[in-house]
Amino acid sequence: MINLTTLLCGSNFYGDRLRYSSSSESATSGTTKTTGPVVVWNCTRSCNQNCEHCYMEATPEGSSEELETAEAKAFIDDLDALKCPVLLLSGGEPLLRHDFWEITEYAIKKGLRVTISTNGSLITPHIARDLKKIGVSYVGISLDGMEKTHDAFRNSPGAFNNTLEAIRHCRNVEQKVGLRFTLTPRNTGDLEEMMYLLEEEKIPRICFYHLVTAGRGKELRQELIPAEETREIMDYLIDKTRDFSHKGEEKEILTVDNHADGVYLYLKLQREDPSRAGKAWELLRLNGGNRSGVAIAAVDPEGKVHPDQFSQEQILGNIRESPFSQIWLSKHPLLEKLRHRTPYLKGRCQKCTWLPVCNGNLRARAYAATGDFWEEDPGCYIE
């Protein structure tokens, strides 16, 4: 994640202590002296929507082989022992998992910071109150455009209005909530209205995800936004971040899955605000770029471990056979390469000037585009 608000305005949010620290800079073994990785657990394949970009290819039926409750609790115990700082529950739609409340509360009582990635359609006022009551730290709700765009993208009429109501329900009980917006050529025309919505609804956070054409998203391979347009989008997001700050509004604006964003922001600051550029560079250097297999991991509904949630074809092991900690701290060949990846990168990525703050960008997007995990990332727009 690239926190535009922090890099541009010097703000400080909870996640920044994980993104920008000396421990993150030195982590090449998948853990540090104090923490394990952030873990994304796609806890179910069940979903009540049919999104065109779903990397998990979720369906209403889900999977009959999902981890049982006892297995889930053993997994959580192991994450706690490894001192993993965050467990992100995703799906499918995590609220459809039969034991969602039991395992979520169990993880929170263990001391894990639990966040949820949801389509929001199932969040009623009662559900919002319960999320707040048990101590869920953050609810990220997907909203991929205004009404017509969002409903079409998710093949779900009425999805936009349901999602907007879910956000309001969370806000009403002071449950921290934010938006997740996946950038595609279909919805970039909605950006200005989305920012207006952010302000009108007093939503404190939004994450802009660069499209990864994995899973069902493979059908969208021709829909990566061209480099010139991506730069224009970044200019717009940077301007809006500054605008919110100048107005005294506390808005955390982030981009996800493309560390070229950090490079682009730094180069822009070099021209416009050299002193701020130096501070941004130090934070980007501490972050070290893409951390798949280093400071982030993913576990799928059946217990398979992956370097990140988009790399479903890359399997490191299964927690039904070995504890997550054992898999993560092993000398698995792919983990070793990801943690010392420079010699394995190909194309432009291999000789790029910006490797210290990008780290070869997102391998999953390179794999989706070329079938080669180490090829250059087609999402890079730095000339």
Short mmCIF file of C-alpha atoms in Angstrom, two decimals:
data_model
loop_
_atom_site.label_atom_id
_atom_site.label_comp_id
_atom_site.label_asym_id
_atom_site.label_seq_id
_atom_site.Cartn_x
_atom_site.Cartn_y
_atom_site.Cartn_z
CA MET A 1 0.00 0.00 0.00
CA ILE A 2 1.10 3.54 -0.77
CA ASN A 3 -0.35 6.00 1.72
CA LEU A 4 -0.70 9.21 -0.28
CA THR A 5 -1.89 11.17 2.75
CA THR A 6 1.16 10.25 4.81
CA LEU A 7 3.69 10.75 2.02
CA LEU A 8 2.23 14.08 0.89
CA CYS A 9 1.06 15.61 4.16
CA GLY A 10 3.11 13.98 6.92
CA SER A 11 0.04 12.40 8.55
CA ASN A 12 0.32 9.34 10.74
CA PHE A 13 -2.12 6.42 10.65
CA TYR A 14 -2.12 3.03 12.35
CA GLY A 15 -0.91 1.07 9.33
CA ASP A 16 2.04 3.39 8.81
CA ARG A 17 3.91 1.83 11.70
CA LEU A 18 3.86 -1.43 9.72
CA ARG A 19 4.50 0.13 6.30
CA TYR A 20 7.25 2.58 7.22
CA SER A 21 9.59 1.28 9.88
CA SER A 22 13.18 0.12 10.23
CA SER A 23 11.91 -3.40 10.96
CA SER A 24 10.04 -3.57 7.64
CA GLU A 25 13.20 -2.45 5.85
CA SER A 26 15.27 -5.28 7.28
CA ALA A 27 12.73 -8.09 7.01
CA THR A 28 14.02 -10.66 4.53
CA SER A 29 13.00 -13.80 6.38
CA GLY A 30 9.24 -13.26 6.45
CA THR A 31 9.26 -12.04 10.02
CA THR A 32 11.13 -9.62 12.27
CA LYS A 33 12.13 -9.69 15.91
CA THR A 34 8.70 -8.36 16.85
CA THR A 35 6.14 -9.38 14.21
CA GLY A 36 5.15 -11.96 11.67
CA PRO A 37 3.44 -11.02 8.38
CA VAL A 38 0.07 -9.42 7.82
CA VAL A 39 -2.14 -12.35 6.85
CA VAL A 40 -5.04 -12.20 4.41
CA TRP A 41 -7.33 -15.16 5.06
CA ASN A 42 -9.85 -15.76 2.31
CA CYS A 43 -12.01 -17.63 4.79
CA THR A 44 -14.75 -18.68 2.34
CA ARG A 45 -15.38 -19.01 -1.38
CA SER A 46 -19.08 -18.29 -0.90
CA CYS A 47 -20.35 -14.98 -2.22
CA ASN A 48 -23.74 -13.47 -2.97
CA GLN A 49 -22.39 -11.35 -5.83
CA ASN A 50 -20.65 -12.22 -9.11
CA CYS A 51 -17.89 -9.66 -9.60
CA GLU A 52 -16.08 -9.71 -12.91
CA HIS A 53 -12.68 -9.08 -11.31
CA CYS A 54 -12.91 -11.66 -8.50
CA TYR A 55 -9.46 -13.19 -8.09
CA MET A 56 -10.94 -16.01 -5.94
CA GLU A 57 -13.64 -16.92 -8.49
CA ALA A 58 -16.14 -16.96 -5.63
CA THR A 59 -19.57 -18.53 -6.17
CA PRO A 60 -22.82 -18.80 -4.16
CA GLU A 61 -22.02 -22.47 -3.47
CA GLY A 62 -18.50 -21.82 -2.17
CA SER A 63 -16.33 -24.83 -1.35
CA SER A 64 -17.11 -27.96 0.63
CA GLU A 65 -13.47 -28.22 1.73
CA GLU A 66 -13.16 -25.00 3.73
CA LEU A 67 -11.33 -25.11 7.05
CA GLU A 68 -13.47 -26.36 9.92
CA THR A 69 -13.95 -24.22 13.03
CA ALA A 70 -11.38 -26.18 15.06
CA GLU A 71 -8.85 -25.89 12.23
CA ALA A 72 -9.52 -22.16 11.98
CA LYS A 73 -8.91 -21.67 15.70
CA ALA A 74 -5.65 -23.66 15.56
CA PHE A 75 -4.59 -21.44 12.65
CA ILE A 76 -5.40 -18.32 14.67
CA ASP A 77 -3.45 -19.68 17.66
CA ASP A 78 -0.45 -20.12 15.39
CA LEU A 79 -0.74 -16.57 14.01
CA ASP A 80 -0.86 -15.27 17.56
CA ALA A 81 2.28 -17.22 18.49
CA LEU A 82 4.04 -15.83 15.41
CA LYS A 83 3.00 -12.31 16.52
CA CYS A 84 1.22 -11.51 13.27
CA PRO A 85 -0.05 -7.94 13.66
CA VAL A 86 -3.12 -8.08 11.42
CA LEU A 87 -5.55 -10.75 10.23
CA LEU A 88 -7.64 -9.57 7.28
CA LEU A 89 -10.76 -11.69 6.76
CA SER A 90 -11.78 -11.73 3.12
CA GLY A 91 -13.59 -14.08 0.80
CA GLY A 92 -15.75 -14.53 -1.16
CA GLU A 93 -17.95 -12.72 1.30
CA PRO A 94 -16.62 -13.39 4.81
CA LEU A 95 -19.97 -12.72 6.49
CA LEU A 96 -21.33 -15.80 4.71
CA ARG A 97 -18.96 -18.14 6.55
CA HIS A 98 -21.05 -20.22 8.96
CA ASP A 99 -18.81 -19.56 11.98
CA PHE A 100 -17.79 -16.00 11.09
CA TRP A 101 -18.70 -14.51 14.47
CA GLU A 102 -17.11 -17.31 16.48
CA ILE A 103 -13.74 -17.21 14.72
CA THR A 104 -13.65 -13.42 14.48
CA GLU A 105 -14.26 -12.95 18.18
CA TYR A 106 -11.76 -15.71 18.94
CA ALA A 107 -9.04 -13.94 16.95
CA ILE A 108 -9.78 -10.57 18.56
CA LYS A 109 -9.65 -12.05 22.05
CA LYS A 110 -6.26 -13.51 21.15
CA GLY A 111 -5.05 -9.97 20.55
CA LEU A 112 -4.95 -9.96 16.76
CA ARG A 113 -6.04 -6.80 14.98
CA VAL A 114 -8.88 -8.10 12.79
CA THR A 115 -10.07 -6.27 9.70
CA ILE A 116 -12.72 -7.32 7.21
CA SER A 117 -12.99 -6.98 3.45
CA THR A 118 -16.65 -7.20 2.42
CA ASN A 119 -19.07 -6.22 -0.32
CA GLY A 120 -21.23 -4.70 2.40
CA SER A 121 -24.49 -6.20 1.19
CA LEU A 122 -25.13 -8.10 4.44
CA ILE A 123 -24.31 -5.29 6.88
CA THR A 124 -27.52 -4.28 8.62
CA PRO A 125 -27.66 -1.88 11.59
CA HIS A 126 -27.57 -4.96 13.85
CA ILE A 127 -24.52 -6.44 12.09
CA ALA A 128 -22.71 -3.10 12.25
CA ARG A 129 -23.34 -2.90 16.00
CA ASP A 130 -22.04 -6.43 16.51
CA LEU A 131 -18.88 -5.75 14.49
CA LYS A 132 -18.22 -2.74 16.68
CA LYS A 133 -19.11 -4.63 19.86
CA ILE A 134 -16.68 -7.51 19.36
CA GLY A 135 -13.84 -5.16 18.41
CA VAL A 136 -13.35 -5.40 14.64
CA SER A 137 -10.71 -2.79 13.89
CA TYR A 138 -11.70 -1.85 10.36
CA VAL A 139 -14.31 -2.73 7.74
CA GLY A 140 -13.26 -2.24 4.12
CA ILE A 141 -16.28 -2.13 1.82
CA SER A 142 -15.92 -2.50 -1.94
CA LEU A 143 -17.49 0.24 -4.04
CA ASP A 144 -16.31 0.23 -7.65
CA GLY A 145 -18.09 3.29 -8.97
CA MET A 146 -21.37 5.10 -8.79
CA GLU A 147 -24.69 3.26 -9.00
CA LYS A 148 -24.83 2.23 -12.67
CA THR A 149 -21.13 1.36 -12.83
CA HIS A 150 -20.96 -0.52 -9.54
CA ASP A 151 -24.08 -2.59 -10.10
CA ALA A 152 -22.91 -3.63 -13.57
CA PHE A 153 -19.40 -4.44 -12.36
CA ARG A 154 -20.80 -6.74 -9.68
CA ASN A 155 -23.66 -8.15 -11.74
CA SER A 156 -25.94 -7.25 -8.86
CA PRO A 157 -28.79 -4.72 -9.29
CA GLY A 158 -29.20 -2.64 -6.15
CA ALA A 159 -25.67 -3.37 -4.94
CA PHE A 160 -24.67 0.31 -4.85
CA ASN A 161 -27.55 1.36 -2.61
CA ASN A 162 -27.02 -1.63 -0.30
CA THR A 163 -23.33 -0.81 -0.02
CA LEU A 164 -23.98 2.84 0.72
CA GLU A 165 -26.43 1.85 3.46
CA ALA A 166 -23.81 -0.51 4.94
CA ILE A 167 -21.30 2.33 5.13
CA ARG A 168 -23.86 4.51 6.90
CA HIS A 169 -24.71 1.73 9.34
CA CYS A 170 -21.03 1.42 10.28
CA ARG A 171 -20.63 5.18 10.59
CA ASN A 172 -23.72 5.40 12.81
CA VAL A 173 -22.17 3.09 15.43
CA GLU A 174 -18.67 4.58 15.03
CA GLN A 175 -17.29 1.41 13.47
CA LYS A 176 -14.23 2.44 11.47
CA VAL A 177 -15.04 1.93 7.81
CA GLY A 178 -13.57 2.77 4.42
CA LEU A 179 -13.94 2.10 0.71
CA ARG A 180 -12.11 -0.23 -1.66
CA PHE A 181 -12.18 0.86 -5.32
CA THR A 182 -10.62 -1.24 -8.09
CA LEU A 183 -9.42 0.96 -10.94
CA THR A 184 -10.43 -0.16 -14.45
CA PRO A 185 -11.22 1.74 -17.68
CA ARG A 186 -14.91 1.18 -16.87
CA ASN A 187 -14.98 3.24 -13.69
CA THR A 188 -12.30 5.93 -13.88
CA GLY A 189 -14.94 8.34 -15.12
CA ASP A 190 -16.60 8.02 -11.70
CA LEU A 191 -13.57 9.17 -9.70
CA GLU A 192 -14.72 12.75 -9.20
CA GLU A 193 -18.15 11.64 -7.96
CA MET A 194 -16.53 9.06 -5.69
CA MET A 195 -14.42 11.74 -4.05
CA TYR A 196 -17.52 13.87 -3.60
CA LEU A 197 -19.24 10.86 -2.01
CA LEU A 198 -16.28 10.40 0.33
CA GLU A 199 -16.75 13.97 1.54
CA GLU A 200 -20.55 13.96 1.69
CA GLU A 201 -20.78 10.69 3.61
CA LYS A 202 -17.86 11.58 5.90
CA ILE A 203 -16.00 8.40 4.97
CA PRO A 204 -12.48 8.60 6.45
CA ARG A 205 -10.58 6.21 4.17
CA ILE A 206 -10.41 4.93 0.59
CA CYS A 207 -8.04 2.43 -1.03
CA PHE A 208 -7.63 2.53 -4.82
CA TYR A 209 -6.61 -0.91 -6.07
CA HIS A 210 -4.82 -1.31 -9.38
CA LEU A 211 -6.51 -4.17 -11.24
CA VAL A 212 -4.91 -7.61 -11.00
CA THR A 213 -6.26 -9.90 -13.71
CA ALA A 214 -6.23 -13.08 -11.67
CA GLY A 215 -9.01 -15.62 -11.19
CA ARG A 216 -12.20 -14.50 -12.91
CA GLY A 217 -10.38 -11.26 -13.66
CA LYS A 218 -8.41 -13.06 -16.38
CA GLU A 219 -11.19 -12.03 -18.74
CA LEU A 220 -10.20 -8.41 -18.12
CA ARG A 221 -6.59 -8.73 -19.32
CA GLN A 222 -7.17 -6.15 -22.03
CA GLU A 223 -8.56 -3.69 -19.50
CA LEU A 224 -5.41 -2.52 -17.75
CA ILE A 225 -5.41 1.27 -17.78
CA PRO A 226 -2.82 2.75 -20.19
CA ALA A 227 0.27 4.32 -18.64
CA GLU A 228 -0.59 7.89 -19.64
CA GLU A 229 -4.07 7.64 -18.14
CA THR A 230 -2.68 6.05 -14.96
CA ARG A 231 -0.39 9.04 -14.51
CA GLU A 232 -3.37 11.37 -14.95
CA ILE A 233 -5.28 9.42 -12.31
CA MET A 234 -2.35 9.68 -9.92
CA ASP A 235 -2.16 13.44 -10.51
CA TYR A 236 -5.84 13.69 -9.67
CA LEU A 237 -5.53 11.58 -6.50
CA ILE A 238 -2.52 13.58 -5.35
CA ASP A 239 -4.39 16.84 -5.91
CA LYS A 240 -7.45 15.59 -4.02
CA THR A 241 -5.31 14.33 -1.13
CA ARG A 242 -3.74 17.77 -0.78
CA ASP A 243 -7.13 19.42 -1.12
CA PHE A 244 -8.61 17.39 1.74
CA SER A 245 -5.59 18.20 3.88
CA HIS A 246 -5.79 21.93 3.16
CA LYS A 247 -9.46 21.89 4.16
CA GLY A 248 -8.56 20.17 7.42
CA GLU A 249 -10.44 16.99 6.56
CA GLU A 250 -8.96 13.76 7.89
CA LYS A 251 -9.06 11.51 4.81
CA GLU A 252 -6.66 8.60 4.43
CA ILE A 253 -6.14 7.98 0.72
CA LEU A 254 -4.11 4.96 -0.35
CA THR A 255 -3.25 3.10 -3.53
CA VAL A 256 -2.70 -0.64 -3.56
CA ASP A 257 -0.93 -3.26 -5.70
CA ASN A 258 1.34 -0.91 -7.65
CA HIS A 259 4.52 0.42 -6.08
CA ALA A 260 5.16 2.50 -9.18
CA ASP A 261 2.77 4.91 -7.44
CA GLY A 262 5.41 5.64 -4.80
CA VAL A 263 8.02 6.34 -7.46
CA TYR A 264 5.66 8.58 -9.41
CA LEU A 265 4.73 10.54 -6.30
CA TYR A 266 8.40 10.98 -5.36
CA LEU A 267 9.33 12.27 -8.83
CA LYS A 268 6.42 14.70 -8.73
CA LEU A 269 7.48 15.95 -5.31
CA GLN A 270 11.04 16.43 -6.52
CA ARG A 271 9.71 18.98 -8.99
CA GLU A 272 7.14 20.62 -6.74
CA ASP A 273 8.34 20.28 -3.14
CA PRO A 274 11.94 18.99 -2.81
CA SER A 275 11.96 19.05 1.00
CA ARG A 276 8.81 16.92 1.15
CA ALA A 277 10.32 14.65 -1.53
CA GLY A 278 13.21 13.80 0.78
CA LYS A 279 10.86 12.82 3.59
CA ALA A 280 8.71 10.75 1.23
CA TRP A 281 11.78 8.98 -0.13
CA GLU A 282 12.88 7.95 3.35
CA LEU A 283 9.46 6.43 4.06
CA LEU A 284 9.40 4.64 0.70
CA ARG A 285 12.89 3.29 1.33
CA LEU A 286 11.87 1.99 4.74
CA ASN A 287 8.87 0.32 3.17
CA GLY A 288 11.02 -1.39 0.54
CA GLY A 289 8.32 -1.85 -2.07
CA ASN A 290 6.25 -4.95 -2.70
CA ARG A 291 6.28 -7.29 0.32
CA SER A 292 4.54 -10.39 -1.02
CA GLY A 293 6.16 -13.36 0.67
CA VAL A 294 8.01 -11.04 3.03
CA ALA A 295 5.57 -9.04 5.15
CA ILE A 296 2.29 -10.20 3.68
CA ALA A 297 0.87 -13.69 3.24
CA ALA A 298 -2.42 -15.24 2.21
CA VAL A 299 -4.29 -18.40 3.16
CA ASP A 300 -7.16 -19.65 1.04
CA PRO A 301 -10.41 -21.27 2.24
CA GLU A 302 -8.94 -24.78 2.01
CA GLY A 303 -5.82 -23.89 4.00
CA LYS A 304 -3.30 -23.43 1.19
CA VAL A 305 -0.68 -20.74 1.83
CA HIS A 306 0.26 -18.21 -0.87
CA PRO A 307 2.69 -15.27 -1.07
CA ASP A 308 -0.30 -12.91 -1.40
CA GLN A 309 -3.99 -13.21 -2.12
CA PHE A 310 -3.60 -12.72 -5.89
CA SER A 311 -0.98 -15.47 -6.33
CA GLN A 312 -3.36 -18.40 -6.04
CA GLU A 313 -1.32 -20.54 -8.44
CA GLN A 314 1.75 -20.23 -6.19
CA ILE A 315 1.28 -22.67 -3.30
CA LEU A 316 3.76 -22.73 -0.42
CA GLY A 317 2.09 -25.46 1.64
CA ASN A 318 -1.14 -26.24 3.47
CA ILE A 319 -1.86 -25.50 7.13
CA ARG A 320 -3.73 -28.80 7.33
CA GLU A 321 -0.36 -30.48 6.88
CA SER A 322 2.01 -28.03 8.62
CA PRO A 323 1.39 -24.97 10.82
CA PHE A 324 1.40 -21.65 9.00
CA SER A 325 4.45 -20.53 11.00
CA GLN A 326 6.42 -23.57 9.90
CA ILE A 327 5.57 -22.98 6.25
CA TRP A 328 6.29 -19.26 6.48
CA LEU A 329 9.66 -19.65 8.19
CA SER A 330 10.78 -22.49 5.95
CA LYS A 331 13.34 -22.30 3.16
CA HIS A 332 10.70 -22.78 0.48
CA PRO A 333 12.35 -21.96 -2.89
CA LEU A 334 9.72 -19.40 -3.88
CA LEU A 335 9.87 -17.63 -0.51
CA GLU A 336 13.65 -17.50 -0.72
CA LYS A 337 13.45 -15.93 -4.16
CA LEU A 338 10.78 -13.42 -3.14
CA ARG A 339 12.86 -12.34 -0.15
CA HIS A 340 15.95 -11.86 -2.34
CA ARG A 341 14.23 -11.28 -5.66
CA THR A 342 16.47 -8.91 -7.61
CA PRO A 343 18.49 -11.63 -9.45
CA TYR A 344 15.31 -13.33 -10.62
CA LEU A 345 13.48 -10.33 -12.06
CA LYS A 346 13.29 -10.02 -15.84
CA GLY A 347 12.70 -7.30 -18.41
CA ARG A 348 12.58 -3.70 -17.28
CA CYS A 349 12.23 -4.73 -13.64
CA GLN A 350 15.66 -6.36 -13.56
CA LYS A 351 17.63 -3.18 -14.19
CA CYS A 352 15.21 -0.59 -12.85
CA THR A 353 16.62 2.37 -10.92
CA TRP A 354 13.72 2.23 -8.51
CA LEU A 355 14.09 -1.32 -7.19
CA PRO A 356 14.92 -0.11 -3.63
CA VAL A 357 11.43 1.39 -3.31
CA CYS A 358 9.48 -0.87 -5.66
CA ASN A 359 11.07 -4.34 -5.30
CA GLY A 360 9.87 -5.48 -8.69
CA ASN A 361 6.24 -4.53 -8.11
CA LEU A 362 3.47 -7.15 -8.16
CA ARG A 363 4.57 -10.58 -9.35
CA ALA A 364 0.96 -11.80 -9.56
CA ARG A 365 0.16 -9.24 -12.26
CA ALA A 366 3.27 -10.24 -14.23
CA TYR A 367 2.24 -13.89 -13.97
CA ALA A 368 -1.33 -13.15 -15.04
CA ALA A 369 -0.10 -11.28 -18.11
CA THR A 370 2.76 -13.53 -19.23
CA GLY A 371 2.62 -16.86 -17.39
CA ASP A 372 6.09 -16.07 -15.99
CA PHE A 373 6.17 -15.08 -12.32
CA TRP A 374 9.42 -13.13 -12.77
CA GLU A 375 8.63 -11.14 -15.91
CA GLU A 376 8.20 -7.37 -15.77
CA ASP A 377 4.97 -6.05 -14.29
CA PRO A 378 2.79 -4.62 -17.08
CA GLY A 379 1.18 -2.32 -14.52
CA CYS A 380 4.32 -0.20 -14.25
CA TYR A 381 3.84 3.20 -15.86
CA ILE A 382 7.21 4.83 -15.02
CA GLU A 383 9.13 5.83 -18.14
#
